[in-house]
């Protein structure tokens, strides 16, 4: 989760509990075990007190917030301190996310904005309108011409067919004939293109960037590595989202794979005799056999590619088992500059729409063009 996303989450928490605190609800914590809102406030307040402990600025911000919960500046001060304290702690972020989700369930949800539109589509017109999401009105075919495919077998094929009320459109409609849409209420925007497949607004693909340099190994400038990846993908915020996982333990990695469903996994660490060195909860070395990692990758169907940016991570690796995404690893030792240069070329190509094999070639091309050396060290297996 990047800084902006974490700050948004922190603000949701603070603005959600501020009216409760201003109304004196802190004094009621523990009094009424059946009041869900008070229970959630108790969890939120306990989390902040526990995780802010011994953080002087954070504790001061929380003390002021308790007395001035209705003031925007007090709320913002606590939100900023949440980011400062939580940003490198995946467990803290997960706890924060859970509490915010529980808090939002207790609050009245605003009605979905709805709009009505009547549009006749004909000829080769490309119509920039909205006809998707939850369809609350009828869509009727006015001419027989191939039908409209709404996915999951929900196809309008003949004149008079309608989409039933509240039918959820699970995939983008393919328009192959003129239609007449009457009083179509939408909650999600969709562009209709006559004769072409339209798609729902895309969810950004997650790039999970895990870093581990346990005690006794050479330091890794993971902040520089992360910044380099962000620079490559920053022009495409609607398509990619980087989720950093610094000081990664095996448990952190496993939970992040389950929770985030990443499309790309980038691991920056050290290799040792076929193992990858992660950290344990104390910062010491926790070797993970490469075979265990490969099996985990195979069991993560969202993955499109994994990069093991660790020395000798490709040693004796010639083939992948079933279900494995393409893997890029290092056949020998590689310098930090060379590994970073490869990653920049790779992700720039992915962002430009190239496939994994072409992006792998682009990464090596960048290494050669910039003269950093080691261009023969990254190796692509599979894909």
Short mmCIF file of C-alpha atoms in Angstrom, two decimals:
data_model
loop_
_atom_site.label_atom_id
_atom_site.label_comp_id
_atom_site.label_asym_id
_atom_site.label_seq_id
_atom_site.Cartn_x
_atom_site.Cartn_y
_atom_site.Cartn_z
CA UNK A 1 0.00 0.00 0.00
CA UNK A 2 1.48 3.35 -1.00
CA UNK A 3 1.54 6.54 1.06
CA UNK A 4 -1.59 8.05 -0.53
CA UNK A 5 -3.68 4.92 -0.07
CA UNK A 6 -2.60 4.54 3.54
CA UNK A 7 -3.39 8.19 4.24
CA UNK A 8 -6.85 7.77 2.72
CA UNK A 9 -7.43 4.73 4.95
CA UNK A 10 -6.20 6.63 8.01
CA UNK A 11 -8.52 9.53 7.27
CA UNK A 12 -11.47 7.16 6.93
CA UNK A 13 -10.74 5.81 10.40
CA UNK A 14 -10.24 9.20 12.01
CA UNK A 15 -13.29 10.85 10.46
CA UNK A 16 -15.34 7.78 11.33
CA UNK A 17 -14.48 7.77 15.04
CA UNK A 18 -14.25 11.56 15.53
CA UNK A 19 -18.02 12.13 15.96
CA UNK A 20 -18.16 9.25 18.44
CA UNK A 21 -15.30 10.62 20.51
CA UNK A 22 -16.70 14.15 20.37
CA UNK A 23 -19.98 12.73 21.67
CA UNK A 24 -18.32 11.14 24.66
CA UNK A 25 -18.36 7.55 23.43
CA UNK A 26 -14.88 6.79 24.79
CA UNK A 27 -16.32 6.81 28.28
CA UNK A 28 -18.83 4.13 27.26
CA UNK A 29 -16.24 1.62 26.04
CA UNK A 30 -16.78 -1.60 27.95
CA UNK A 31 -20.15 -0.56 29.38
CA UNK A 32 -22.37 -1.97 26.63
CA UNK A 33 -21.02 -5.16 25.10
CA UNK A 34 -23.91 -5.33 22.61
CA UNK A 35 -23.31 -1.94 20.99
CA UNK A 36 -21.36 -2.71 17.81
CA UNK A 37 -20.26 0.86 17.16
CA UNK A 38 -18.85 1.26 20.66
CA UNK A 39 -17.06 -2.08 20.32
CA UNK A 40 -15.42 -0.96 17.08
CA UNK A 41 -14.46 2.37 18.63
CA UNK A 42 -12.83 0.45 21.48
CA UNK A 43 -10.85 -1.65 19.02
CA UNK A 44 -9.79 1.43 17.06
CA UNK A 45 -8.77 3.39 20.13
CA UNK A 46 -6.93 0.42 21.60
CA UNK A 47 -5.07 -0.08 18.33
CA UNK A 48 -3.95 3.55 18.22
CA UNK A 49 -2.86 3.56 21.88
CA UNK A 50 -0.96 0.30 21.45
CA UNK A 51 0.79 1.15 18.20
CA UNK A 52 1.48 4.78 19.14
CA UNK A 53 3.13 3.75 22.40
CA UNK A 54 6.58 5.33 22.85
CA UNK A 55 6.07 7.39 19.67
CA UNK A 56 6.20 10.87 21.19
CA UNK A 57 4.60 12.82 18.34
CA UNK A 58 1.95 10.21 17.74
CA UNK A 59 1.01 10.03 21.41
CA UNK A 60 0.78 13.83 21.60
CA UNK A 61 -1.44 13.94 18.50
CA UNK A 62 -3.73 11.30 20.00
CA UNK A 63 -4.02 13.19 23.30
CA UNK A 64 -5.03 16.39 21.51
CA UNK A 65 -7.45 14.47 19.30
CA UNK A 66 -9.19 13.03 22.35
CA UNK A 67 -9.97 16.57 23.54
CA UNK A 68 -10.54 18.16 20.13
CA UNK A 69 -11.96 15.35 18.02
CA UNK A 70 -14.31 17.70 16.19
CA UNK A 71 -11.50 19.88 14.84
CA UNK A 72 -10.26 19.02 11.33
CA UNK A 73 -6.66 19.92 12.19
CA UNK A 74 -6.66 17.44 15.09
CA UNK A 75 -8.10 14.74 12.84
CA UNK A 76 -5.50 15.35 10.13
CA UNK A 77 -2.68 15.32 12.67
CA UNK A 78 -3.66 11.84 13.87
CA UNK A 79 -4.11 10.59 10.28
CA UNK A 80 -0.60 11.74 9.41
CA UNK A 81 0.80 10.00 12.48
CA UNK A 82 -0.98 6.78 11.52
CA UNK A 83 0.87 6.88 8.21
CA UNK A 84 4.20 7.62 9.90
CA UNK A 85 3.85 4.76 12.40
CA UNK A 86 2.05 2.16 10.25
CA UNK A 87 3.68 2.60 6.83
CA UNK A 88 6.32 -0.14 7.20
CA UNK A 89 4.21 -2.50 9.30
CA UNK A 90 1.97 -4.79 7.20
CA UNK A 91 0.29 -6.21 10.31
CA UNK A 92 -0.65 -2.73 11.50
CA UNK A 93 -2.02 -1.82 8.07
CA UNK A 94 -4.06 -5.03 7.96
CA UNK A 95 -5.51 -4.29 11.41
CA UNK A 96 -6.33 -0.73 10.33
CA UNK A 97 -8.03 -1.93 7.16
CA UNK A 98 -10.17 -4.43 9.07
CA UNK A 99 -11.34 -1.85 11.61
CA UNK A 100 -12.17 0.69 8.89
CA UNK A 101 -14.21 -1.90 6.99
CA UNK A 102 -16.08 -2.89 10.16
CA UNK A 103 -16.69 0.77 11.00
CA UNK A 104 -18.07 1.54 7.56
CA UNK A 105 -20.55 -1.35 7.86
CA UNK A 106 -22.10 0.34 10.90
CA UNK A 107 -22.58 3.66 9.14
CA UNK A 108 -25.49 4.53 6.83
CA UNK A 109 -24.47 4.02 3.21
CA UNK A 110 -25.47 6.69 0.71
CA UNK A 111 -27.75 5.59 -2.09
CA UNK A 112 -26.02 4.68 -5.32
CA UNK A 113 -26.21 7.58 -7.78
CA UNK A 114 -28.45 6.62 -10.67
CA UNK A 115 -28.92 8.16 -14.06
CA UNK A 116 -31.41 7.51 -16.81
CA UNK A 117 -30.53 7.46 -20.47
CA UNK A 118 -32.28 6.61 -23.71
CA UNK A 119 -29.98 6.03 -26.66
CA UNK A 120 -30.36 4.45 -30.06
CA UNK A 121 -27.14 2.92 -31.38
CA UNK A 122 -26.86 2.30 -35.09
CA UNK A 123 -24.42 2.31 -37.97
CA UNK A 124 -20.79 2.49 -36.96
CA UNK A 125 -21.25 5.12 -34.26
CA UNK A 126 -19.04 4.90 -31.23
CA UNK A 127 -21.27 6.08 -28.43
CA UNK A 128 -19.66 7.39 -25.26
CA UNK A 129 -22.48 6.72 -22.80
CA UNK A 130 -23.02 4.57 -19.77
CA UNK A 131 -24.93 1.30 -19.90
CA UNK A 132 -23.47 -1.05 -17.32
CA UNK A 133 -23.16 -1.86 -13.65
CA UNK A 134 -26.50 -2.90 -12.14
CA UNK A 135 -29.18 -2.51 -14.80
CA UNK A 136 -32.47 -1.40 -13.29
CA UNK A 137 -34.47 -0.83 -16.45
CA UNK A 138 -35.16 -2.90 -19.57
CA UNK A 139 -32.75 -3.09 -22.48
CA UNK A 140 -34.66 -4.15 -25.57
CA UNK A 141 -33.33 -5.28 -28.94
CA UNK A 142 -35.10 -3.32 -31.67
CA UNK A 143 -33.44 -5.12 -34.59
CA UNK A 144 -32.36 -8.74 -34.91
CA UNK A 145 -28.61 -8.61 -35.55
CA UNK A 146 -26.46 -10.93 -33.51
CA UNK A 147 -27.51 -9.94 -30.03
CA UNK A 148 -25.84 -8.35 -27.03
CA UNK A 149 -23.62 -10.50 -24.84
CA UNK A 150 -23.66 -9.56 -21.16
CA UNK A 151 -21.48 -12.48 -20.11
CA UNK A 152 -22.28 -15.61 -18.06
CA UNK A 153 -24.82 -16.69 -20.67
CA UNK A 154 -26.99 -13.59 -20.29
CA UNK A 155 -27.49 -12.90 -23.98
CA UNK A 156 -30.21 -10.88 -25.70
CA UNK A 157 -30.66 -12.55 -29.07
CA UNK A 158 -34.06 -11.60 -30.44
CA UNK A 159 -36.38 -8.65 -30.51
CA UNK A 160 -38.33 -8.25 -27.29
CA UNK A 161 -35.80 -9.97 -25.04
CA UNK A 162 -35.03 -7.93 -21.94
CA UNK A 163 -32.49 -7.97 -19.16
CA UNK A 164 -34.40 -8.59 -15.96
CA UNK A 165 -34.48 -5.95 -13.26
CA UNK A 166 -31.33 -5.82 -11.11
CA UNK A 167 -29.44 -8.17 -13.42
CA UNK A 168 -25.74 -7.55 -12.75
CA UNK A 169 -23.59 -7.12 -15.83
CA UNK A 170 -20.58 -9.31 -15.13
CA UNK A 171 -18.60 -8.54 -18.26
CA UNK A 172 -18.53 -5.76 -20.80
CA UNK A 173 -21.29 -6.00 -23.40
CA UNK A 174 -20.41 -6.78 -27.00
CA UNK A 175 -22.65 -4.75 -29.30
CA UNK A 176 -23.17 -6.42 -32.67
CA UNK A 177 -26.49 -4.91 -33.67
CA UNK A 178 -28.53 -1.72 -33.16
CA UNK A 179 -30.26 -1.58 -29.78
CA UNK A 180 -32.59 0.77 -28.01
CA UNK A 181 -31.85 1.27 -24.30
CA UNK A 182 -34.71 2.76 -22.31
CA UNK A 183 -34.48 4.14 -18.76
CA UNK A 184 -31.25 2.37 -18.02
CA UNK A 185 -30.06 3.30 -14.55
CA UNK A 186 -26.37 2.77 -13.95
CA UNK A 187 -24.03 2.71 -10.98
CA UNK A 188 -20.82 2.04 -12.88
CA UNK A 189 -19.65 3.80 -16.00
CA UNK A 190 -19.30 1.84 -19.22
CA UNK A 191 -18.49 2.94 -22.75
CA UNK A 192 -20.51 1.26 -25.49
CA UNK A 193 -18.72 0.74 -28.80
CA UNK A 194 -20.81 -0.49 -31.72
CA UNK A 195 -19.24 -3.62 -33.17
CA UNK A 196 -16.53 -3.84 -30.51
CA UNK A 197 -16.15 -5.29 -27.06
CA UNK A 198 -16.41 -2.75 -24.25
CA UNK A 199 -14.97 -3.38 -20.82
CA UNK A 200 -15.78 -2.45 -17.26
CA UNK A 201 -13.43 0.08 -15.61
CA UNK A 202 -10.26 -1.91 -14.88
CA UNK A 203 -8.94 -2.58 -11.42
CA UNK A 204 -5.24 -1.65 -11.27
CA UNK A 205 -2.87 -4.59 -11.44
CA UNK A 206 -0.91 -5.00 -8.24
CA UNK A 207 2.88 -5.14 -8.32
CA UNK A 208 3.93 -6.64 -4.98
CA UNK A 209 7.50 -5.52 -4.22
CA UNK A 210 8.98 -7.53 -1.34
CA UNK A 211 12.36 -6.63 0.16
CA UNK A 212 14.42 -8.51 2.71
CA UNK A 213 17.95 -7.86 3.96
CA UNK A 214 18.20 -9.78 7.24
CA UNK A 215 20.84 -9.13 9.84
CA UNK A 216 24.26 -10.34 8.71
CA UNK A 217 23.67 -9.66 5.01
CA UNK A 218 24.55 -6.67 2.86
CA UNK A 219 22.11 -3.76 3.11
CA UNK A 220 19.69 -3.26 0.23
CA UNK A 221 18.51 0.22 -0.75
CA UNK A 222 14.91 -0.88 -1.07
CA UNK A 223 13.63 2.69 -1.03
CA UNK A 224 15.65 3.42 -4.17
CA UNK A 225 14.41 0.21 -5.80
CA UNK A 226 10.81 1.04 -4.96
CA UNK A 227 11.17 4.58 -6.29
CA UNK A 228 12.57 3.23 -9.54
CA UNK A 229 9.56 0.95 -9.99
CA UNK A 230 7.17 3.78 -9.18
CA UNK A 231 8.83 6.02 -11.76
CA UNK A 232 8.19 3.37 -14.42
CA UNK A 233 4.54 2.84 -13.52
CA UNK A 234 3.55 6.31 -12.25
CA UNK A 235 2.15 7.44 -15.63
CA UNK A 236 -0.40 4.60 -15.44
CA UNK A 237 -2.10 4.83 -12.02
CA UNK A 238 -5.32 3.42 -13.43
CA UNK A 239 -3.50 0.27 -14.57
CA UNK A 240 -0.85 -0.46 -11.93
CA UNK A 241 -0.52 -0.15 -8.17
CA UNK A 242 2.69 -0.89 -6.29
CA UNK A 243 2.36 -2.52 -2.87
CA UNK A 244 5.71 -2.44 -1.01
CA UNK A 245 6.55 -5.15 1.50
CA UNK A 246 9.77 -4.04 3.23
CA UNK A 247 11.58 -6.26 5.74
CA UNK A 248 9.53 -9.16 4.45
CA UNK A 249 9.09 -12.32 6.46
CA UNK A 250 7.75 -15.52 4.84
CA UNK A 251 4.47 -14.96 6.70
CA UNK A 252 4.25 -11.39 5.37
CA UNK A 253 4.75 -12.64 1.82
CA UNK A 254 2.17 -15.39 2.15
CA UNK A 255 -0.46 -13.07 3.59
CA UNK A 256 0.21 -10.41 0.95
CA UNK A 257 -0.18 -12.94 -1.87
CA UNK A 258 -3.51 -14.09 -0.44
CA UNK A 259 -4.79 -10.59 0.28
CA UNK A 260 -3.58 -8.61 -2.74
CA UNK A 261 -3.75 -11.15 -5.61
CA UNK A 262 -0.80 -9.48 -7.34
CA UNK A 263 -0.19 -9.71 -11.06
CA UNK A 264 3.56 -9.23 -10.62
CA UNK A 265 5.79 -10.22 -7.72
CA UNK A 266 9.22 -8.61 -7.39
CA UNK A 267 11.45 -10.02 -4.64
CA UNK A 268 14.66 -8.20 -3.80
CA UNK A 269 16.75 -10.21 -1.37
CA UNK A 270 19.87 -12.32 -1.04
CA UNK A 271 20.37 -15.87 -2.27
CA UNK A 272 22.21 -18.62 -0.46
CA UNK A 273 22.75 -22.10 -1.91
CA UNK A 274 19.38 -22.25 -3.61
CA UNK A 275 17.51 -20.58 -0.76
CA UNK A 276 16.20 -17.02 -0.61
CA UNK A 277 16.92 -15.16 2.61
CA UNK A 278 13.90 -13.55 4.21
CA UNK A 279 13.73 -12.05 7.67
CA UNK A 280 12.16 -13.47 10.77
CA UNK A 281 10.23 -11.36 13.25
CA UNK A 282 13.49 -10.34 14.92
CA UNK A 283 15.23 -9.29 11.71
CA UNK A 284 17.46 -12.36 11.58
CA UNK A 285 17.88 -14.65 8.59
CA UNK A 286 15.07 -17.00 7.63
CA UNK A 287 16.13 -19.10 4.61
CA UNK A 288 13.25 -20.27 2.41
CA UNK A 289 13.93 -23.11 -0.05
CA UNK A 290 13.35 -22.08 -3.63
CA UNK A 291 11.16 -25.16 -4.15
CA UNK A 292 8.78 -23.91 -1.45
CA UNK A 293 8.60 -20.51 -3.10
CA UNK A 294 7.94 -22.01 -6.54
CA UNK A 295 5.08 -24.09 -5.18
CA UNK A 296 3.60 -21.01 -3.53
CA UNK A 297 3.83 -19.10 -6.82
CA UNK A 298 2.09 -21.96 -8.62
CA UNK A 299 -0.73 -21.76 -6.09
CA UNK A 300 -1.21 -18.01 -6.73
CA UNK A 301 -3.21 -17.91 -9.97
CA UNK A 302 -3.21 -14.11 -10.23
CA UNK A 303 0.55 -14.01 -10.88
CA UNK A 304 1.65 -13.19 -14.41
CA UNK A 305 5.35 -13.03 -13.67
CA UNK A 306 7.77 -13.32 -10.73
CA UNK A 307 11.17 -11.63 -10.57
CA UNK A 308 13.67 -13.05 -8.08
CA UNK A 309 16.21 -10.23 -7.88
CA UNK A 310 18.69 -12.18 -5.76
CA UNK A 311 22.15 -13.47 -6.58
CA UNK A 312 22.24 -17.06 -7.87
CA UNK A 313 18.46 -17.39 -7.62
CA UNK A 314 18.40 -19.21 -10.98
CA UNK A 315 21.07 -21.76 -10.00
CA UNK A 316 20.25 -25.22 -11.40
CA UNK A 317 16.82 -23.97 -12.51
CA UNK A 318 15.94 -25.19 -16.00
CA UNK A 319 12.19 -25.81 -15.98
CA UNK A 320 9.08 -24.94 -14.01
CA UNK A 321 6.31 -27.16 -12.77
CA UNK A 322 2.66 -26.98 -13.85
CA UNK A 323 0.79 -23.82 -12.96
CA UNK A 324 3.92 -21.72 -12.53
CA UNK A 325 3.92 -18.19 -13.93
CA UNK A 326 6.97 -17.07 -15.93
CA UNK A 327 9.95 -16.59 -13.64
CA UNK A 328 12.91 -14.24 -14.04
CA UNK A 329 15.87 -15.08 -11.81
CA UNK A 330 19.61 -14.41 -11.66
CA UNK A 331 22.08 -17.04 -12.86
CA UNK A 332 24.97 -15.46 -10.92
CA UNK A 333 25.83 -12.52 -8.70
CA UNK A 334 24.46 -9.19 -9.94
CA UNK A 335 25.13 -5.62 -8.84
CA UNK A 336 22.36 -3.49 -7.38
CA UNK A 337 22.65 -1.00 -10.25
CA UNK A 338 22.38 -3.74 -12.85
CA UNK A 339 19.37 -5.37 -11.16
CA UNK A 340 17.63 -2.01 -10.86
CA UNK A 341 18.34 -1.14 -14.50
CA UNK A 342 16.87 -4.46 -15.63
CA UNK A 343 13.76 -3.93 -13.51
CA UNK A 344 13.24 -0.44 -14.92
CA UNK A 345 13.41 -1.71 -18.49
CA UNK A 346 11.14 -4.66 -17.69
CA UNK A 347 8.37 -2.66 -15.99
CA UNK A 348 8.54 0.16 -18.53
CA UNK A 349 7.84 -2.42 -21.24
CA UNK A 350 5.04 -4.04 -19.25
CA UNK A 351 3.47 -0.60 -18.75
CA UNK A 352 3.72 0.00 -22.50
CA UNK A 353 1.66 -3.13 -23.13
CA UNK A 354 4.36 -5.68 -24.01
CA UNK A 355 4.22 -9.29 -22.86
CA UNK A 356 6.62 -10.83 -20.35
CA UNK A 357 9.08 -12.19 -22.91
CA UNK A 358 9.32 -8.84 -24.71
CA UNK A 359 9.65 -7.02 -21.37
CA UNK A 360 12.45 -9.38 -20.35
CA UNK A 361 14.28 -8.53 -23.57
CA UNK A 362 13.68 -4.81 -22.96
CA UNK A 363 15.20 -5.07 -19.50
CA UNK A 364 18.37 -6.65 -20.88
CA UNK A 365 18.48 -4.12 -23.71
CA UNK A 366 18.41 -1.31 -21.16
CA UNK A 367 21.31 -2.88 -19.28
CA UNK A 368 23.40 -3.00 -22.44
CA UNK A 369 22.48 0.52 -23.54
CA UNK A 370 23.37 2.02 -20.16
CA UNK A 371 26.53 -0.03 -19.86
CA UNK A 372 25.87 -1.36 -16.36
CA UNK A 373 27.09 -4.85 -17.20
CA UNK A 374 25.64 -8.23 -16.14
CA UNK A 375 23.14 -8.26 -19.03
CA UNK A 376 23.57 -12.03 -19.33
CA UNK A 377 22.70 -12.64 -15.65
CA UNK A 378 18.87 -12.33 -15.72
CA UNK A 379 17.30 -15.48 -17.14
CA UNK A 380 13.68 -16.09 -18.12
CA UNK A 381 12.26 -19.51 -17.32
CA UNK A 382 8.83 -20.28 -18.76
CA UNK A 383 6.67 -17.76 -20.57
#
